[in-house]
CSV table of C-alpha atoms and ligand atoms in Angstrom, one decimal:
chain,number,residue,atom,x,y,z
G,256,UNK,CA,61.5,31.7,-18.7
G,257,UNK,CA,61.3,33.8,-21.8
G,258,UNK,CA,60.6,37.6,-21.5
G,259,UNK,CA,57.2,36.9,-23.0
G,260,UNK,CA,56.4,34.3,-20.3
G,261,UNK,CA,57.5,36.6,-17.5
G,262,UNK,CA,55.3,39.4,-18.8
G,263,UNK,CA,52.3,37.0,-19.1
G,264,UNK,CA,52.9,35.6,-15.6
G,265,UNK,CA,52.9,39.2,-14.2
G,266,UNK,CA,49.5,39.9,-15.9
G,267,UNK,CA,48.1,36.6,-14.6
G,268,UNK,CA,49.4,37.4,-11.1
G,269,UNK,CA,47.7,40.9,-11.1
G,270,UNK,CA,44.5,39.3,-12.3
G,271,UNK,CA,44.6,36.7,-9.6
G,272,UNK,CA,44.6,39.5,-6.9
G,273,UNK,CA,42.0,41.7,-8.5
G,274,UNK,CA,38.4,40.4,-8.1
G,275,UNK,CA,36.5,40.3,-11.3
G,276,UNK,CA,39.4,41.4,-13.5
G,277,UNK,CA,38.6,38.7,-16.1
G,278,UNK,CA,35.4,40.4,-17.3
G,279,UNK,CA,35.4,42.5,-20.5
G,280,UNK,CA,34.4,45.9,-19.0
G,281,UNK,CA,36.5,45.5,-15.8
G,282,UNK,CA,38.4,48.7,-14.9
G,283,UNK,CA,40.8,49.2,-12.0
G,284,UNK,CA,42.1,52.6,-11.3
G,285,UNK,CA,45.3,53.1,-9.2
G,286,UNK,CA,43.4,54.5,-6.3
G,287,UNK,CA,39.7,55.3,-6.1
G,288,UNK,CA,37.9,57.0,-3.3
G,289,UNK,CA,34.8,55.5,-1.7
G,290,UNK,CA,32.2,57.4,0.2
G,291,UNK,CA,30.4,54.9,2.4
G,292,UNK,CA,29.9,56.7,5.7
G,293,UNK,CA,28.7,60.2,6.7
G,294,UNK,CA,29.9,62.1,3.7
G,295,UNK,CA,26.5,63.1,2.3
G,296,UNK,CA,25.2,63.9,5.8
G,297,UNK,CA,28.0,66.3,6.5
G,298,UNK,CA,27.9,67.9,3.0
G,299,UNK,CA,24.2,68.4,3.4
G,300,UNK,CA,24.8,70.1,6.8
G,301,UNK,CA,27.2,72.6,5.1
G,302,UNK,CA,24.7,73.5,2.4
G,303,UNK,CA,21.8,73.7,4.7
G,304,UNK,CA,23.6,76.0,7.2
G,305,UNK,CA,25.4,78.0,4.6
G,306,UNK,CA,28.8,77.3,6.1
G,307,UNK,CA,30.5,76.2,2.9
G,308,UNK,CA,33.6,78.4,2.7
G,309,UNK,CA,36.6,79.3,4.8
G,310,UNK,CA,34.9,79.4,8.2
G,311,UNK,CA,33.0,76.6,9.8
G,312,UNK,CA,33.1,73.9,12.4
G,313,UNK,CA,34.1,71.0,10.1
G,314,UNK,CA,37.5,72.6,9.5
G,315,UNK,CA,38.2,72.8,13.2
G,316,UNK,CA,36.9,69.3,13.7
G,317,UNK,CA,39.0,67.9,10.8
G,318,UNK,CA,42.1,69.5,12.2
G,319,UNK,CA,41.4,67.9,15.6
G,320,UNK,CA,40.8,64.5,13.9
G,321,UNK,CA,44.2,64.8,12.2
G,322,UNK,CA,46.0,65.7,15.4
G,323,UNK,CA,44.4,62.8,17.2
G,324,UNK,CA,45.1,60.4,14.5
G,325,UNK,CA,48.7,61.4,13.8
G,326,UNK,CA,49.8,62.5,17.3
G,327,UNK,CA,50.9,65.9,15.9
G,328,UNK,CA,50.2,68.7,18.4
G,329,UNK,CA,49.0,71.0,15.6
G,330,UNK,CA,47.3,70.4,12.3
G,331,UNK,CA,46.4,73.3,10.0
G,332,UNK,CA,44.1,72.4,7.1
G,333,UNK,CA,44.9,73.9,3.7
G,334,UNK,CA,43.4,74.2,0.2
G,335,UNK,CA,45.7,71.4,-1.1
G,336,UNK,CA,48.9,69.5,-0.4
G,337,UNK,CA,51.0,71.7,-2.7
G,338,UNK,CA,49.9,74.8,-0.7
G,339,UNK,CA,50.7,73.0,2.5
G,340,UNK,CA,54.2,72.1,1.3
G,341,UNK,CA,54.8,75.7,0.0
G,342,UNK,CA,53.9,77.0,3.4
G,343,UNK,CA,56.2,74.5,5.1
G,344,UNK,CA,59.1,76.0,3.1
G,345,UNK,CA,58.2,79.5,4.2
G,346,UNK,CA,57.9,78.3,7.8
G,347,UNK,CA,61.5,77.1,7.8
G,348,UNK,CA,62.6,80.4,6.2
G,349,UNK,CA,63.6,79.2,2.7
G,350,UNK,CA,64.5,82.5,1.0
G,351,UNK,CA,65.1,83.5,-2.6
G,352,UNK,CA,68.6,82.2,-3.7
G,353,UNK,CA,68.6,79.3,-1.3
G,354,UNK,CA,68.8,75.6,-2.3
G,355,UNK,CA,66.5,72.9,-1.0
G,356,UNK,CA,67.4,69.2,-1.1
G,357,UNK,CA,64.6,67.3,-2.9
G,358,UNK,CA,64.3,63.7,-4.0
G,359,UNK,CA,64.5,63.3,-7.8
G,360,UNK,CA,61.9,60.5,-7.4
G,361,UNK,CA,58.8,62.4,-6.4
G,362,UNK,CA,55.6,64.1,-7.6
G,363,UNK,CA,56.4,67.4,-9.4
G,364,UNK,CA,54.9,69.5,-6.6
G,365,UNK,CA,57.8,68.7,-4.3
G,366,UNK,CA,60.1,70.5,-6.8
G,367,UNK,CA,57.7,73.2,-7.8
G,368,UNK,CA,57.2,74.6,-4.3
G,369,UNK,CA,61.0,75.2,-4.1
G,370,UNK,CA,60.7,77.3,-7.2
G,371,UNK,CA,57.7,79.2,-5.8
G,372,UNK,CA,60.1,80.4,-3.1
G,373,UNK,CA,62.6,81.6,-5.8
G,374,UNK,CA,64.9,78.9,-4.5
G,375,UNK,CA,66.6,76.1,-6.4
G,376,UNK,CA,66.0,72.4,-5.9
G,377,UNK,CA,69.2,70.3,-5.4
G,378,UNK,CA,68.1,66.7,-6.2
G,379,UNK,CA,69.2,63.7,-4.2
G,380,UNK,CA,69.1,60.0,-5.0
G,381,UNK,CA,66.7,57.3,-3.6
G,382,UNK,CA,67.3,53.6,-3.2
G,383,UNK,CA,65.2,50.6,-4.1
G,384,UNK,CA,64.8,49.0,-0.6
G,385,UNK,CA,62.9,52.0,0.8
G,386,UNK,CA,62.1,53.9,-2.3
G,387,UNK,CA,63.3,56.9,-0.3
G,388,UNK,CA,66.4,58.9,0.4
G,389,UNK,CA,69.8,57.1,0.2
G,390,UNK,CA,71.1,58.7,3.4
G,391,UNK,CA,74.6,57.4,3.2
G,392,UNK,CA,75.1,58.7,-0.4
G,393,UNK,CA,73.6,62.1,0.6
G,394,UNK,CA,76.0,62.3,3.6
G,395,UNK,CA,79.0,61.7,1.3
G,396,UNK,CA,77.7,64.3,-1.2
G,397,UNK,CA,77.3,66.9,1.5
G,398,UNK,CA,80.6,66.1,3.1
G,399,UNK,CA,82.5,66.7,-0.1
G,400,UNK,CA,80.4,69.4,-1.7
G,401,UNK,CA,79.3,71.6,1.2
G,402,UNK,CA,80.7,73.5,4.1
G,403,UNK,CA,79.0,74.5,7.3
G,404,UNK,CA,79.6,78.2,7.9
G,405,UNK,CA,78.1,79.4,11.3
G,406,UNK,CA,74.5,78.1,11.2
G,407,UNK,CA,74.4,77.7,7.4
G,408,UNK,CA,75.2,74.9,5.1
G,409,UNK,CA,76.8,76.3,1.9
G,410,UNK,CA,77.1,74.6,-1.4
G,411,UNK,CA,80.8,75.1,-2.3
G,412,UNK,CA,80.1,74.9,-6.1
G,413,UNK,CA,77.2,77.4,-6.2
G,414,UNK,CA,77.9,79.5,-3.2
G,415,UNK,CA,74.2,79.2,-2.2
G,416,UNK,CA,72.9,78.2,1.2
G,417,UNK,CA,71.2,74.8,1.5
G,418,UNK,CA,68.5,75.8,3.8
G,419,UNK,CA,66.2,72.7,4.0
G,420,UNK,CA,65.7,69.1,3.0
G,421,UNK,CA,62.3,67.6,2.0
G,422,UNK,CA,62.0,64.0,2.9
G,423,UNK,CA,59.2,62.1,1.0
G,424,UNK,CA,57.6,58.8,1.8
G,425,UNK,CA,57.2,57.3,-1.7
G,426,UNK,CA,53.8,55.7,-2.3
G,427,UNK,CA,53.2,55.8,1.4
G,428,UNK,CA,56.3,53.8,2.4
G,429,UNK,CA,58.3,55.6,5.1
G,430,UNK,CA,61.9,56.6,4.3
G,431,UNK,CA,64.7,56.1,6.8
G,432,UNK,CA,64.0,59.1,9.0
G,433,UNK,CA,66.3,58.6,12.0
G,434,UNK,CA,69.7,58.8,10.2
G,435,UNK,CA,68.2,61.5,7.9
G,436,UNK,CA,67.4,63.6,10.9
G,437,UNK,CA,71.0,63.1,12.2
G,438,UNK,CA,72.3,64.2,8.8
G,439,UNK,CA,70.2,67.4,8.9
G,440,UNK,CA,71.4,68.2,12.4
G,441,UNK,CA,75.1,67.6,11.4
G,442,UNK,CA,74.8,69.9,8.4
G,443,UNK,CA,72.4,72.5,9.9
G,444,UNK,CA,69.7,71.8,7.3
G,445,UNK,CA,66.1,72.1,8.3
G,446,UNK,CA,64.0,69.0,7.8
G,447,UNK,CA,60.5,69.1,6.2
G,448,UNK,CA,58.5,66.0,5.4
G,449,UNK,CA,56.3,65.7,2.3
G,450,UNK,CA,53.9,63.2,3.9
G,451,UNK,CA,51.3,63.8,1.2
G,452,UNK,CA,51.1,60.0,0.5
G,453,UNK,CA,51.8,58.7,4.0
G,454,UNK,CA,48.8,59.4,6.2
G,455,UNK,CA,48.5,56.2,8.3
G,456,UNK,CA,52.2,55.2,7.8
G,457,UNK,CA,54.6,54.9,10.8
G,458,UNK,CA,58.3,55.0,11.3
G,459,UNK,CA,59.3,53.0,14.4
G,460,UNK,CA,55.8,53.4,15.8
G,461,UNK,CA,55.7,57.2,15.3
G,462,UNK,CA,53.5,58.7,12.6
G,463,UNK,CA,55.3,60.0,9.5
G,464,UNK,CA,55.4,63.8,9.5
G,465,UNK,CA,56.4,64.1,13.1
G,466,UNK,CA,60.2,63.9,12.5
G,467,UNK,CA,60.6,67.1,10.5
G,468,UNK,CA,59.9,70.5,12.0
G,469,UNK,CA,56.9,70.7,9.7
G,470,UNK,CA,55.2,68.3,7.3
G,471,UNK,CA,52.6,68.5,4.6
G,472,UNK,CA,49.7,66.1,4.0
G,473,UNK,CA,47.5,65.9,0.9
G,474,UNK,CA,43.8,65.0,0.6
G,475,UNK,CA,43.6,65.0,-3.2
G,476,UNK,CA,41.0,62.6,-4.8
G,477,UNK,CA,43.6,59.8,-5.3
G,478,UNK,CA,45.1,60.0,-1.8
G,479,UNK,CA,44.2,57.6,1.1
G,480,UNK,CA,41.7,60.1,2.6
G,481,UNK,CA,40.2,62.7,0.4
G,482,UNK,CA,38.5,66.1,0.9
G,483,UNK,CA,38.1,66.6,-2.9
G,484,UNK,CA,41.1,68.9,-2.8
G,485,UNK,CA,42.9,69.6,0.4
G,486,UNK,CA,46.0,69.4,2.5
G,487,UNK,CA,47.3,70.0,6.0
G,488,UNK,CA,50.5,71.2,7.8
G,489,UNK,CA,51.6,69.2,10.8
G,490,UNK,CA,53.9,70.5,13.5
G,491,UNK,CA,54.6,70.2,17.2
G,492,UNK,CA,55.9,73.8,17.5
G,493,UNK,CA,53.1,76.2,18.7
G,494,UNK,CA,54.9,79.2,17.2
G,495,UNK,CA,55.3,77.5,13.8
G,496,UNK,CA,51.6,76.5,14.0
G,497,UNK,CA,50.6,80.1,14.7
G,498,UNK,CA,52.6,81.4,11.7
G,499,UNK,CA,51.2,78.6,9.6
G,500,UNK,CA,47.6,79.6,10.4
G,501,UNK,CA,48.4,83.3,9.8
G,502,UNK,CA,50.2,82.7,6.4
G,503,UNK,CA,47.4,80.5,5.1
G,504,UNK,CA,44.7,83.0,5.9
G,505,UNK,CA,46.0,86.0,4.0
G,506,UNK,CA,48.0,87.2,7.1
G,507,UNK,CA,44.9,88.9,8.4
G,508,UNK,CA,45.2,90.3,11.9
G,509,UNK,CA,42.2,89.1,13.9
G,510,UNK,CA,39.7,92.0,14.5
G,511,UNK,CA,35.9,92.3,14.9
G,512,UNK,CA,35.5,94.2,11.6
G,513,UNK,CA,38.9,95.5,10.4
G,514,UNK,CA,41.0,94.4,7.5
G,515,UNK,CA,44.6,94.6,8.4
G,516,UNK,CA,47.2,92.2,6.9
G,517,UNK,CA,50.7,92.5,8.4
G,518,UNK,CA,52.6,90.7,5.6
G,519,UNK,CA,52.0,89.1,2.2
G,520,UNK,CA,49.8,86.2,3.0
G,521,UNK,CA,48.1,83.4,1.0
G,522,UNK,CA,44.5,82.2,0.5
G,523,UNK,CA,45.4,78.7,1.4
G,524,UNK,CA,42.7,77.8,3.9
G,525,UNK,CA,40.7,74.6,3.4
G,526,UNK,CA,37.0,75.4,2.8
G,527,UNK,CA,34.4,74.0,5.3
G,528,UNK,CA,32.7,71.9,2.6
G,529,UNK,CA,36.0,70.1,1.9
G,530,UNK,CA,36.6,69.5,5.6
G,531,UNK,CA,33.1,68.0,5.9
G,532,UNK,CA,34.1,65.3,3.5
G,533,UNK,CA,37.4,64.8,5.4
G,534,UNK,CA,35.6,64.4,8.7
G,535,UNK,CA,33.5,61.6,7.3
G,536,UNK,CA,36.5,59.9,5.7
G,537,UNK,CA,38.5,60.1,8.9
G,538,UNK,CA,35.8,58.0,10.6
G,539,UNK,CA,36.7,55.0,8.5
G,540,UNK,CA,40.5,55.5,8.1
G,541,UNK,CA,41.3,52.5,10.3
G,542,UNK,CA,39.2,50.2,8.1
G,543,UNK,CA,40.7,51.8,5.0
G,544,UNK,CA,44.2,51.0,6.0
G,545,UNK,CA,43.3,47.5,7.2
G,546,UNK,CA,41.9,46.8,3.7
G,547,UNK,CA,45.0,48.3,2.0
G,548,UNK,CA,47.3,46.2,4.0
G,549,UNK,CA,45.3,43.1,3.2
G,550,UNK,CA,45.5,43.9,-0.5
G,551,UNK,CA,49.2,44.3,-0.2
G,552,UNK,CA,49.6,40.9,1.5
G,553,UNK,CA,47.6,39.4,-1.4
G,554,UNK,CA,49.9,40.9,-4.0
G,555,UNK,CA,52.9,39.7,-2.0
G,556,UNK,CA,51.6,36.1,-1.7
G,557,UNK,CA,50.8,35.8,-5.4
G,558,UNK,CA,54.1,37.3,-6.6
G,559,UNK,CA,56.2,35.2,-4.1
G,560,UNK,CA,55.9,32.4,-6.7
G,561,UNK,CA,56.5,34.5,-9.8
G,562,UNK,CA,60.2,34.7,-10.8
G,563,UNK,CA,61.8,37.9,-12.1
G,564,UNK,CA,59.7,40.4,-10.1
G,565,UNK,CA,59.1,41.3,-6.5
G,566,UNK,CA,56.3,43.3,-4.7
G,567,UNK,CA,57.7,46.1,-2.5
G,568,UNK,CA,57.5,45.3,1.2
G,569,UNK,CA,57.6,47.8,4.0
G,570,UNK,CA,61.1,48.1,5.7
G,571,UNK,CA,61.6,46.6,9.1
G,572,UNK,CA,61.3,50.0,10.8
G,573,UNK,CA,58.1,50.8,9.0
G,574,UNK,CA,54.3,50.2,9.1
G,575,UNK,CA,53.1,51.4,5.8
G,576,UNK,CA,49.6,52.5,4.7
G,577,UNK,CA,50.5,50.8,1.3
G,578,UNK,CA,48.9,53.7,-0.5
G,579,UNK,CA,50.1,52.4,-3.8
G,580,UNK,CA,51.4,48.8,-4.3
G,581,UNK,CA,54.7,48.6,-6.2
G,582,UNK,CA,55.9,45.9,-8.5
G,583,UNK,CA,59.7,45.9,-9.2
G,584,UNK,CA,61.2,44.0,-12.1
G,585,UNK,CA,64.4,42.3,-10.9
G,586,UNK,CA,66.3,43.7,-13.8
G,587,UNK,CA,65.8,47.4,-14.8
G,588,UNK,CA,64.4,47.1,-18.3
G,589,UNK,CA,62.2,49.9,-19.7
G,590,UNK,CA,61.2,47.8,-22.6
G,591,UNK,CA,59.8,45.0,-20.4
G,592,UNK,CA,58.3,47.6,-18.0
G,593,UNK,CA,56.4,49.2,-20.9
G,594,UNK,CA,55.2,45.9,-22.3
G,595,UNK,CA,53.7,45.0,-18.9
G,596,UNK,CA,52.1,48.5,-18.7
G,597,UNK,CA,50.6,48.0,-22.2
G,598,UNK,CA,49.4,44.5,-21.5
G,599,UNK,CA,47.8,45.5,-18.2
G,600,UNK,CA,46.1,48.7,-19.5
G,601,UNK,CA,44.8,46.7,-22.5
G,602,UNK,CA,42.6,44.7,-20.0
G,603,UNK,CA,41.5,47.7,-17.9
G,604,UNK,CA,44.2,47.3,-15.2
G,605,UNK,CA,45.5,50.9,-14.9
G,606,UNK,CA,49.0,50.1,-13.9
G,607,UNK,CA,51.4,53.1,-14.1
G,608,UNK,CA,55.1,53.8,-14.2
G,609,UNK,CA,56.9,56.0,-11.6
G,610,UNK,CA,57.1,59.7,-12.1
G,611,UNK,CA,59.7,61.0,-14.6
G,612,UNK,CA,62.6,61.9,-12.4
G,613,UNK,CA,62.4,65.6,-11.7
G,614,UNK,CA,65.8,66.6,-13.0
G,615,UNK,CA,64.7,65.4,-16.5
G,616,UNK,CA,61.8,67.9,-16.6
G,617,UNK,CA,62.5,71.1,-18.6
G,618,UNK,CA,62.3,73.5,-15.7
G,619,UNK,CA,64.7,71.5,-13.5
G,620,UNK,CA,67.3,70.3,-16.0
G,621,UNK,CA,70.0,72.8,-14.9
G,622,UNK,CA,69.5,72.2,-11.1
G,623,UNK,CA,72.4,70.8,-9.1
G,624,UNK,CA,72.1,67.1,-8.1
G,625,UNK,CA,73.9,64.0,-6.9
G,626,UNK,CA,74.5,60.8,-9.0
G,627,UNK,CA,71.1,59.2,-9.7
G,628,UNK,CA,71.9,55.4,-10.0
G,629,UNK,CA,69.3,54.4,-7.5
G,630,UNK,CA,66.5,56.6,-8.8
G,631,UNK,CA,67.2,55.5,-12.4
G,632,UNK,CA,67.0,51.9,-11.3
G,633,UNK,CA,63.7,52.5,-9.6
G,634,UNK,CA,62.3,54.5,-12.5
G,635,UNK,CA,63.2,51.8,-15.0
G,636,UNK,CA,61.9,48.8,-13.0
G,637,UNK,CA,58.8,50.1,-11.1
G,638,UNK,CA,55.2,49.6,-11.9
G,639,UNK,CA,52.4,50.9,-9.6
G,640,UNK,CA,49.4,48.4,-9.3
G,641,UNK,CA,45.8,49.2,-8.6
G,642,UNK,CA,45.5,49.8,-4.9
G,643,UNK,CA,41.9,51.0,-4.1
G,644,UNK,CA,41.0,50.0,-0.6
G,645,UNK,CA,37.8,48.2,-1.6
G,646,UNK,CA,39.9,45.7,-3.5
G,647,UNK,CA,41.3,44.5,-0.2
G,648,UNK,CA,37.9,43.7,1.5
G,649,UNK,CA,37.4,40.3,2.9
E,144,LIG,C1,49.8,64.5,-3.9
E,144,LIG,C2,51.2,65.0,-3.7
E,144,LIG,C3,51.5,66.3,-3.4
E,144,LIG,C4,50.6,67.5,-3.7
E,144,LIG,O1,49.3,67.4,-3.2
E,144,LIG,P1,48.1,68.1,-3.9
E,144,LIG,O2,47.0,68.0,-2.8
E,144,LIG,O3,47.8,67.3,-5.1
E,144,LIG,O4,48.5,69.5,-4.1
E,144,LIG,C5,52.8,66.6,-3.1
E,144,LIG,N1,53.7,65.7,-2.9
E,144,LIG,C6,53.5,64.4,-3.2
E,144,LIG,C7,54.6,63.4,-3.0
E,144,LIG,C8,52.2,64.0,-3.5
E,144,LIG,O5,52.0,62.7,-3.8
């Protein structure tokens, strides 16, 4: 097949999966929210009772819903996912001058939060079968570049302590957490999960976010469940949960009328009006994920017969929420990737490339990193396909 034919067959394949994609005004976003349950009811309750801000029963209810759904002992709702992740770093004592291991293939927030702590990201490579951390490669990097001194992992080249590692479940697909956890134990590195995209995704039957000491979720408008803007911290450690609550509520010491704050805290609490939306959304999360998995299966079926490409499939250990479906060109080819993107967007199919790898961004260009063969391969061959849950209805 010529390159031209391959590109055309990809567009035809996507159209076959998306209902109504032939019509002239059809438009398919990557991921659109739908409000078909109690959303308006609960929002109305907030407005009518006046409980719209940082106190109110929906926040408590939403946190309970998240605990029940994920199995985390504690969930602390925050103003957004970035705030949750920033707090996670503070909770595992990332200090100014530390390094934090971060995937190069991630949304920019994962790197930004390290900078918020006056620490430096040290970027690691991902691999195409999981879209997550290449654990073996990272182990080799740490073995030859770092030294464990007492309870610290020290980067021999920079002299800085590598305090933590952020694992990320790319587009909802769980990375290989068990060997990663072993690696962190061996090198005395604290494990955080950026589970912003993976609500409803499981690793060997356990919800993502429960392997690290702390994890961050996001409820931004394009995520699987939305609160408008919002996030949450998950942890099984009651002391960490207590500190998380304290840090995200301006470190105010509870008192009937007094204002005493015992450290620099943050205004990171989720408002009640956002939690109200979240409570309604959580009532249909089972259906949402079912629809998304059905849509993923349709993409897989159609593209099974199209040469030159594959649709990303969850690893054997994983049950994925398929937040975003991923098409991978067999051969990394930015030219072909961009022509598919152009042809798809020309007919209203809002396909997107992966994020620019973080070490290529101006603020992160001088950060330490491993070799990036896997991440480069993914960046140059990956296309995200429209994945809104309603597209996967019966
Ligand atoms: C969405 C997202 C975040 C940040 O969440 P916000 O709620 O948008 O602040 C962080 N990391 C990843 C991987 C994300 O996809």
